[in-house]
mmCIF file of C-alpha atoms in Angstrom:
data_model
loop_
_atom_site.group_PDB
_atom_site.id
_atom_site.type_symbol
_atom_site.label_atom_id
_atom_site.label_comp_id
_atom_site.label_asym_id
_atom_site.label_seq_id
_atom_site.Cartn_x
_atom_site.Cartn_y
_atom_site.Cartn_z
ATOM 1 C CA MET A 1 75.639 -2.771 34.135
ATOM 2 C CA ARG A 2 78.870 -3.396 36.143
ATOM 3 C CA PHE A 3 80.512 -1.528 39.008
ATOM 4 C CA ASP A 4 84.237 -1.029 38.272
ATOM 5 C CA ARG A 5 85.477 1.005 41.241
ATOM 6 C CA ILE A 6 84.144 2.725 44.359
ATOM 7 C CA ARG A 7 86.101 5.317 46.378
ATOM 8 C CA LEU A 8 84.835 6.692 49.698
ATOM 9 C CA SER A 9 85.898 9.449 52.080
ATOM 10 C CA ASN A 10 84.097 9.951 55.397
ATOM 11 C CA PHE A 11 81.051 7.965 54.274
ATOM 12 C CA LYS A 12 79.360 6.423 57.329
ATOM 13 C CA PRO A 13 81.941 4.035 58.938
ATOM 14 C CA TYR A 14 84.494 4.559 56.157
ATOM 15 C CA GLY A 15 87.242 7.107 56.609
ATOM 16 C CA ASP A 16 89.020 6.377 53.343
ATOM 17 C CA ALA A 17 88.320 3.396 51.081
ATOM 18 C CA ASP A 18 89.125 2.608 47.473
ATOM 19 C CA LEU A 19 87.838 -0.690 46.063
ATOM 20 C CA GLN A 20 88.582 -2.003 42.569
ATOM 21 C CA LEU A 21 86.045 -4.529 41.249
ATOM 22 C CA THR A 22 87.311 -6.925 38.586
ATOM 23 C CA GLU A 23 85.379 -9.304 36.361
ATOM 24 C CA GLY A 24 83.745 -12.266 38.054
ATOM 25 C CA VAL A 25 82.090 -12.554 41.459
ATOM 26 C CA THR A 26 83.287 -10.314 44.290
ATOM 27 C CA VAL A 27 82.562 -11.525 47.850
ATOM 28 C CA ILE A 28 82.605 -8.985 50.695
ATOM 29 C CA HIS A 29 82.342 -10.482 54.167
ATOM 30 C CA GLY A 30 82.593 -9.252 57.721
ATOM 31 C CA ILE A 31 80.820 -9.143 61.049
ATOM 32 C CA ASN A 32 77.602 -7.225 61.562
ATOM 33 C CA GLY A 33 78.195 -3.487 61.567
ATOM 34 C CA SER A 34 81.491 -3.682 59.695
ATOM 35 C CA GLY A 35 80.160 -1.689 56.737
ATOM 36 C CA LYS A 36 79.081 -4.227 54.133
ATOM 37 C CA SER A 37 75.660 -2.636 53.645
ATOM 38 C CA SER A 38 77.179 0.860 53.773
ATOM 39 C CA LEU A 39 79.452 -0.038 50.862
ATOM 40 C CA LEU A 40 76.469 -1.005 48.725
ATOM 41 C CA GLU A 41 74.535 2.026 49.925
ATOM 42 C CA ALA A 42 77.431 4.208 48.784
ATOM 43 C CA CYS A 43 77.094 2.749 45.274
ATOM 44 C CA PHE A 44 73.359 3.385 45.286
ATOM 45 C CA PHE A 45 73.904 6.910 46.631
ATOM 46 C CA ALA A 46 76.431 7.658 43.887
ATOM 47 C CA LEU A 47 73.875 6.702 41.255
ATOM 48 C CA TYR A 48 70.648 8.154 42.668
ATOM 49 C CA GLY A 49 71.631 10.535 45.448
ATOM 50 C CA SER A 50 69.313 11.004 48.425
ATOM 51 C CA LYS A 51 66.533 8.988 46.708
ATOM 52 C CA ALA A 52 68.521 5.795 47.415
ATOM 53 C CA LEU A 53 69.117 6.510 51.126
ATOM 54 C CA ASP A 54 67.080 5.162 54.029
ATOM 55 C CA GLY A 55 67.847 8.327 56.004
ATOM 56 C CA THR A 56 68.915 11.881 55.195
ATOM 57 C CA LEU A 57 72.066 13.386 53.717
ATOM 58 C CA ASP A 58 73.276 14.243 57.222
ATOM 59 C CA ASP A 59 73.302 10.532 58.129
ATOM 60 C CA VAL A 60 75.926 9.557 55.540
ATOM 61 C CA ILE A 61 78.644 11.933 56.779
ATOM 62 C CA THR A 62 80.935 10.242 59.269
ATOM 63 C CA ASN A 63 80.376 11.473 62.828
ATOM 64 C CA GLY A 64 82.695 14.359 63.657
ATOM 65 C CA GLU A 65 83.394 15.186 59.998
ATOM 66 C CA GLU A 66 82.050 18.082 57.938
ATOM 67 C CA GLU A 67 82.131 16.589 54.445
ATOM 68 C CA THR A 68 82.029 13.309 52.580
ATOM 69 C CA GLU A 69 83.020 12.226 49.080
ATOM 70 C CA VAL A 70 81.782 9.297 46.988
ATOM 71 C CA ASP A 71 83.176 8.410 43.546
ATOM 72 C CA LEU A 72 81.807 5.557 41.491
ATOM 73 C CA TRP A 73 83.068 4.194 38.179
ATOM 74 C CA PHE A 74 80.708 1.879 36.291
ATOM 75 C CA THR A 75 80.153 0.472 32.808
ATOM 76 C CA HIS A 76 76.831 0.136 31.041
ATOM 77 C CA ASP A 77 76.123 -0.923 27.459
ATOM 78 C CA GLY A 78 79.801 -0.585 26.487
ATOM 79 C CA VAL A 79 80.170 2.980 27.879
ATOM 80 C CA SER A 80 82.209 3.804 31.005
ATOM 81 C CA TYR A 81 81.019 6.504 33.413
ATOM 82 C CA HIS A 82 82.338 8.305 36.492
ATOM 83 C CA VAL A 83 79.966 9.789 39.091
ATOM 84 C CA SER A 84 81.293 12.111 41.795
ATOM 85 C CA ARG A 85 79.279 13.388 44.775
ATOM 86 C CA ARG A 86 80.429 15.838 47.478
ATOM 87 C CA LEU A 87 78.513 16.677 50.655
ATOM 88 C CA ARG A 88 79.463 19.585 52.942
ATOM 89 C CA ALA A 89 77.639 20.063 56.249
ATOM 90 C CA TYR A 90 77.047 23.529 57.698
ATOM 91 C CA ASP A 91 75.060 24.691 60.693
ATOM 92 C CA ASP A 92 71.623 23.782 59.421
ATOM 93 C CA ARG A 93 72.090 22.585 55.856
ATOM 94 C CA VAL A 94 74.081 20.263 53.599
ATOM 95 C CA ASP A 95 75.523 21.362 50.261
ATOM 96 C CA HIS A 96 75.382 18.656 47.585
ATOM 97 C CA ASP A 97 77.651 18.817 44.517
ATOM 98 C CA CYS A 98 77.375 16.151 41.849
ATOM 99 C CA THR A 99 78.819 15.538 38.386
ATOM 100 C CA LEU A 100 78.731 12.689 35.864
ATOM 101 C CA GLU A 101 80.891 12.192 32.824
ATOM 102 C CA ALA A 102 81.523 9.404 30.352
ATOM 103 C CA THR A 103 85.157 8.317 30.461
ATOM 104 C CA ALA A 104 85.055 6.067 27.388
ATOM 105 C CA GLY A 105 82.647 5.389 24.562
ATOM 106 C CA SER A 106 80.723 8.657 24.773
ATOM 107 C CA ASP A 107 81.005 12.367 25.551
ATOM 108 C CA VAL A 108 78.067 12.610 27.964
ATOM 109 C CA THR A 109 78.337 15.050 30.875
ATOM 110 C CA ARG A 110 75.806 16.071 33.531
ATOM 111 C CA ASP A 111 76.097 18.621 36.316
ATOM 112 C CA GLY A 112 73.865 18.762 39.382
ATOM 113 C CA ALA A 113 72.250 16.133 41.581
ATOM 114 C CA THR A 114 68.877 16.258 39.846
ATOM 115 C CA ALA A 115 70.361 16.126 36.339
ATOM 116 C CA VAL A 116 72.565 13.150 37.248
ATOM 117 C CA ARG A 117 69.706 11.239 38.862
ATOM 118 C CA ARG A 118 67.457 11.764 35.842
ATOM 119 C CA PHE A 119 70.208 10.637 33.459
ATOM 120 C CA VAL A 120 70.902 7.474 35.474
ATOM 121 C CA THR A 121 67.178 6.687 35.694
ATOM 122 C CA GLU A 122 66.836 6.979 31.911
ATOM 123 C CA LEU A 123 70.081 5.087 31.303
ATOM 124 C CA LEU A 124 69.187 2.106 33.511
ATOM 125 C CA ARG A 125 65.418 2.450 32.939
ATOM 126 C CA MET A 126 64.864 2.096 36.678
ATOM 127 C CA ASP A 127 64.297 4.562 39.475
ATOM 128 C CA ALA A 128 66.102 4.333 42.819
ATOM 129 C CA ASP A 129 63.558 2.030 44.505
ATOM 130 C CA ALA A 130 63.470 -0.415 41.602
ATOM 131 C CA PHE A 131 67.266 -0.544 41.324
ATOM 132 C CA VAL A 132 67.830 -1.053 45.055
ATOM 133 C CA ASN A 133 65.186 -3.787 45.286
ATOM 134 C CA CYS A 134 66.652 -5.622 42.291
ATOM 135 C CA ALA A 135 70.267 -5.376 43.449
ATOM 136 C CA TYR A 136 70.065 -5.611 47.230
ATOM 137 C CA VAL A 137 68.393 -7.970 49.724
ATOM 138 C CA ARG A 138 68.338 -6.437 53.202
ATOM 139 C CA GLN A 139 69.226 -8.271 56.384
ATOM 140 C CA GLY A 140 66.429 -10.561 57.555
ATOM 141 C CA GLU A 141 64.752 -10.745 54.175
ATOM 142 C CA VAL A 142 66.687 -13.913 53.208
ATOM 143 C CA ASN A 143 65.603 -15.720 56.379
ATOM 144 C CA ALA A 144 62.035 -14.547 55.835
ATOM 145 C CA LEU A 145 62.183 -15.891 52.298
ATOM 146 C CA ILE A 146 63.589 -19.281 53.434
ATOM 147 C CA ASN A 147 61.101 -19.767 56.263
ATOM 148 C CA ALA A 148 58.049 -18.502 54.352
ATOM 149 C CA SER A 149 55.281 -20.650 52.941
ATOM 150 C CA PRO A 150 54.975 -20.869 49.140
ATOM 151 C CA SER A 151 52.333 -18.129 49.025
ATOM 152 C CA GLN A 152 54.285 -15.956 51.476
ATOM 153 C CA ARG A 153 57.483 -16.571 49.517
ATOM 154 C CA GLN A 154 55.700 -15.369 46.366
ATOM 155 C CA ASP A 155 54.613 -12.204 48.196
ATOM 156 C CA VAL A 156 58.197 -11.581 49.359
ATOM 157 C CA ILE A 157 59.542 -12.019 45.822
ATOM 158 C CA ASP A 158 56.825 -9.747 44.472
ATOM 159 C CA ASP A 159 57.824 -7.086 47.013
ATOM 160 C CA LEU A 160 61.511 -7.446 46.159
ATOM 161 C CA LEU A 161 60.889 -7.124 42.429
ATOM 162 C CA GLN A 162 58.078 -4.587 42.867
ATOM 163 C CA LEU A 163 55.735 -6.868 40.948
ATOM 164 C CA GLY A 164 52.855 -5.570 43.047
ATOM 165 C CA THR A 165 53.578 -2.081 41.761
ATOM 166 C CA LEU A 166 53.713 -3.394 38.218
ATOM 167 C CA GLU A 167 50.351 -5.102 38.735
ATOM 168 C CA GLU A 168 48.928 -1.874 40.096
ATOM 169 C CA TYR A 169 50.240 -0.035 37.061
ATOM 170 C CA ARG A 170 48.725 -2.728 34.826
ATOM 171 C CA GLU A 171 45.336 -2.303 36.500
ATOM 172 C CA ARG A 172 45.618 1.452 36.217
ATOM 173 C CA ALA A 173 46.529 1.086 32.558
ATOM 174 C CA GLY A 174 43.489 -1.143 32.017
ATOM 175 C CA ASP A 175 41.221 1.381 33.743
ATOM 176 C CA ALA A 176 42.818 4.142 31.719
ATOM 177 C CA ARG A 177 42.262 2.163 28.516
ATOM 178 C CA LEU A 178 38.579 1.740 29.364
ATOM 179 C CA GLY A 179 38.363 5.412 30.186
ATOM 180 C CA VAL A 180 40.030 6.305 26.914
ATOM 181 C CA GLU A 181 37.602 4.079 25.033
ATOM 182 C CA ASP A 182 34.680 5.799 26.760
ATOM 183 C CA VAL A 183 36.100 9.194 25.877
ATOM 184 C CA LEU A 184 36.807 8.009 22.335
ATOM 185 C CA ASN A 185 33.239 6.751 21.925
ATOM 186 C CA ALA A 186 31.901 10.032 23.256
ATOM 187 C CA LYS A 187 34.144 11.947 20.866
ATOM 188 C CA ARG A 188 32.994 9.752 17.996
ATOM 189 C CA ALA A 189 29.372 10.506 18.847
ATOM 190 C CA VAL A 190 30.151 14.220 18.962
ATOM 191 C CA LEU A 191 32.024 13.908 15.661
ATOM 192 C CA GLU A 192 29.078 12.154 14.028
ATOM 193 C CA GLU A 193 26.771 14.892 15.275
ATOM 194 C CA LYS A 194 29.143 17.546 13.931
ATOM 195 C CA GLU A 195 29.326 15.786 10.557
ATOM 196 C CA LYS A 196 25.538 15.624 10.448
ATOM 197 C CA ARG A 197 25.311 19.328 11.173
ATOM 198 C CA ILE A 198 27.935 20.036 8.526
ATOM 199 C CA GLU A 199 25.899 18.106 5.970
ATOM 200 C CA GLU A 200 22.801 20.086 6.954
ATOM 201 C CA LYS A 201 24.739 23.321 6.637
ATOM 202 C CA GLU A 202 26.083 22.287 3.237
ATOM 203 C CA GLU A 203 22.550 21.596 2.042
ATOM 204 C CA LYS A 204 21.656 25.174 2.946
ATOM 205 C CA GLY A 205 24.330 26.480 0.616
ATOM 206 C CA LEU A 206 26.482 27.906 3.377
ATOM 207 C CA HIS A 207 29.614 27.388 1.298
ATOM 208 C CA ASP A 208 28.272 29.747 -1.339
ATOM 209 C CA ARG A 209 27.373 32.245 1.337
ATOM 210 C CA LEU A 210 30.803 31.829 2.844
ATOM 211 C CA ASN A 211 32.438 32.443 -0.521
ATOM 212 C CA GLY A 212 30.274 35.511 -1.002
ATOM 213 C CA LEU A 213 31.145 36.800 2.451
ATOM 214 C CA GLU A 214 34.816 36.170 1.794
ATOM 215 C CA SER A 215 34.536 38.150 -1.438
ATOM 216 C CA GLU A 216 32.810 40.971 0.417
ATOM 217 C CA LEU A 217 35.470 40.794 3.082
ATOM 218 C CA SER A 218 38.173 41.070 0.422
ATOM 219 C CA GLU A 219 36.433 44.096 -1.059
ATOM 220 C CA LEU A 220 36.074 45.658 2.362
ATOM 221 C CA ASP A 221 39.758 45.034 3.001
ATOM 222 C CA ASP A 222 40.570 46.815 -0.265
ATOM 223 C CA GLN A 223 38.342 49.702 0.742
ATOM 224 C CA VAL A 224 39.968 49.855 4.147
ATOM 225 C CA ASP A 225 43.382 49.973 2.488
ATOM 226 C CA HIS A 226 42.135 52.712 0.191
ATOM 227 C CA TYR A 227 40.740 54.707 3.103
ATOM 228 C CA GLU A 228 43.941 54.178 5.025
ATOM 229 C CA THR A 229 45.880 55.576 2.078
ATOM 230 C CA GLN A 230 43.528 58.539 1.905
ATOM 231 C CA ARG A 231 43.831 59.046 5.629
ATOM 232 C CA GLU A 232 47.619 59.063 5.384
ATOM 233 C CA GLN A 233 47.436 61.527 2.512
ATOM 234 C CA ALA A 234 44.995 63.651 4.479
ATOM 235 C CA THR A 235 47.316 63.541 7.457
ATOM 236 C CA GLU A 236 50.212 64.655 5.306
ATOM 237 C CA THR A 237 48.052 67.393 3.770
ATOM 238 C CA ARG A 238 46.970 68.525 7.213
ATOM 239 C CA SER A 239 50.583 68.696 8.314
ATOM 240 C CA GLU A 240 51.501 70.707 5.248
ATOM 241 C CA ALA A 241 48.504 72.992 5.826
ATOM 242 C CA ALA A 242 49.542 73.520 9.428
ATOM 243 C CA GLU A 243 53.026 74.459 8.296
ATOM 244 C CA THR A 244 51.564 76.835 5.669
ATOM 245 C CA LEU A 245 49.295 78.482 8.222
ATOM 246 C CA ALA A 246 52.220 78.877 10.588
ATOM 247 C CA THR A 247 54.337 80.388 7.771
ATOM 248 C CA TYR A 248 51.674 82.851 6.582
ATOM 249 C CA GLU A 249 50.245 83.843 9.941
ATOM 250 C CA GLU A 250 51.176 87.454 9.295
ATOM 251 C CA LYS A 251 48.942 87.580 6.179
ATOM 252 C CA ARG A 252 45.729 86.771 8.005
ATOM 253 C CA SER A 253 44.762 90.422 8.187
ATOM 254 C CA GLU A 254 45.140 90.724 4.407
ATOM 255 C CA LEU A 255 43.111 87.596 3.940
ATOM 256 C CA ALA A 256 40.384 89.060 6.109
ATOM 257 C CA THR A 257 40.248 92.131 3.853
ATOM 258 C CA VAL A 258 40.174 89.952 0.748
ATOM 259 C CA GLU A 259 37.441 87.812 2.282
ATOM 260 C CA SER A 260 35.400 90.943 2.953
ATOM 261 C CA THR A 261 35.855 92.042 -0.659
ATOM 262 C CA ILE A 262 34.923 88.564 -1.841
ATOM 263 C CA GLU A 263 31.767 88.668 0.223
ATOM 264 C CA SER A 264 30.838 91.999 -1.381
ATOM 265 C CA ILE A 265 31.481 90.598 -4.832
ATOM 266 C CA GLU A 266 29.516 87.482 -4.009
ATOM 267 C CA GLU A 267 26.633 89.644 -2.864
ATOM 268 C CA SER A 268 26.824 91.586 -6.143
ATOM 269 C CA ILE A 269 26.903 88.299 -8.032
ATOM 270 C CA ARG A 270 23.866 87.066 -6.116
ATOM 271 C CA GLU A 271 22.050 90.348 -6.916
ATOM 272 C CA THR A 272 22.997 90.029 -10.572
ATOM 273 C CA GLU A 273 21.794 86.426 -10.544
ATOM 274 C CA ARG A 274 18.457 87.546 -9.164
ATOM 275 C CA GLU A 275 18.159 90.201 -11.871
ATOM 276 C CA ARG A 276 19.110 87.646 -14.518
ATOM 277 C CA GLU A 277 16.440 85.322 -13.233
ATOM 278 C CA GLU A 278 13.913 88.105 -13.422
ATOM 279 C CA HIS A 279 14.907 88.895 -17.018
ATOM 280 C CA LEU A 280 14.776 85.225 -17.929
ATOM 281 C CA GLU A 281 11.316 85.016 -16.437
ATOM 282 C CA ALA A 282 10.247 88.055 -18.503
ATOM 283 C CA VAL A 283 11.715 86.469 -21.645
ATOM 284 C CA ARG A 284 9.805 83.257 -20.919
ATOM 285 C CA GLU A 285 6.581 85.211 -20.532
ATOM 286 C CA VAL A 286 7.189 87.068 -23.843
ATOM 287 C CA ARG A 287 7.921 83.779 -25.592
ATOM 288 C CA GLU A 288 4.763 82.294 -24.208
ATOM 289 C CA ARG A 289 2.729 85.230 -25.498
ATOM 290 C CA ILE A 290 4.420 84.892 -28.916
ATOM 291 C CA ASP A 291 3.624 81.189 -28.972
ATOM 292 C CA GLU A 292 0.034 81.931 -28.048
ATOM 293 C CA ARG A 293 -0.296 84.536 -30.806
ATOM 294 C CA GLU A 294 1.316 82.252 -33.396
ATOM 295 C CA ALA A 295 -1.061 79.547 -32.409
ATOM 296 C CA ALA A 296 -3.959 82.009 -32.771
ATOM 297 C CA VAL A 297 -2.754 83.037 -36.243
ATOM 298 C CA ASP A 298 -2.420 79.391 -37.288
ATOM 299 C CA ASN A 299 -5.926 78.763 -36.097
ATOM 300 C CA ALA A 300 -7.201 81.815 -37.952
ATOM 301 C CA VAL A 301 -5.484 80.738 -41.173
ATOM 302 C CA GLU A 302 -6.995 77.318 -40.921
ATOM 303 C CA ALA A 303 -10.389 78.789 -40.188
ATOM 304 C CA ALA A 304 -10.174 81.174 -43.109
ATOM 305 C CA GLY A 305 -9.219 78.367 -45.445
ATOM 306 C CA LEU A 306 -6.427 80.319 -47.143
ATOM 307 C CA ASP A 307 -4.494 78.676 -49.908
ATOM 308 C CA ALA A 308 -0.913 77.504 -49.492
ATOM 309 C CA PRO A 309 0.843 80.489 -51.105
ATOM 310 C CA THR A 310 -1.066 82.954 -48.974
ATOM 311 C CA ALA A 311 -0.387 80.967 -45.769
ATOM 312 C CA ALA A 312 3.311 80.848 -46.730
ATOM 313 C CA ALA A 313 3.385 84.599 -47.234
ATOM 314 C CA ILE A 314 1.787 85.147 -43.807
ATOM 315 C CA ALA A 315 4.358 82.799 -42.229
ATOM 316 C CA ASP A 316 7.203 84.758 -43.860
ATOM 317 C CA ARG A 317 5.861 87.978 -42.454
ATOM 318 C CA ARG A 318 5.618 86.451 -39.001
ATOM 319 C CA SER A 319 9.226 85.318 -39.104
#
């Protein structure tokens, strides 16, 4: 990653500044308080916004001014980008406008401070703290590094490169791995128990029962569909009946008369049915008496020992 150009307006001690950075090493020198650190901070601010500042957004606007502008051009992995940030101070707030666009090698665009910061973090694979610590050694830290003992110097380097944080993450990852293994072992035990139960269920023929229940369910679904069809037909019939009743409302009196006549006829029919039953009962009784008498005659013929022709003649007379 390489900074190509930085342009400032009302950023801390800078009223207007426009610095082109060419290939090679660029040395910026000056007395304390001349703005060397502010120039680097402007680059960090352009990339990461307020996350890269030691103070607040209000602190970067030059005293007596109401707005500041920072534009940064940089190149990374063969693609050139331009980041623009605008701050406007009001009574109790600061408006922050930010855009990023690729000027060569890509068509990337981002709008908004949060969107730009996330894109830069993903692009450089470093957040604001990691980038600042890797690119910038603050005043006093060099002397502390020179005058430190070997162990202290290692601690200073670790702090600068955030190796302590990496070690913490490594320990957390190790603890997480152990935790995952514990969870995995517990899940495996549960899985084995489930498989054992499944085997027991299979031995009980639950699959056959399931298939039978599914067949019953399919039949019930068919019946439900059938009943739904009947219900729809019944609903249509009811609607048609309601329309018919509404159409023939005036004939209800005639229907009442007809119903009365029908009741009379039905009563006559019931009376006739009773008489028919009585006659049938009388016929049955007569038939029974005939059967009894025929049986008596047959018995008498047998008792008398009549010959076949005589018995035949008696049978003809009976018929």
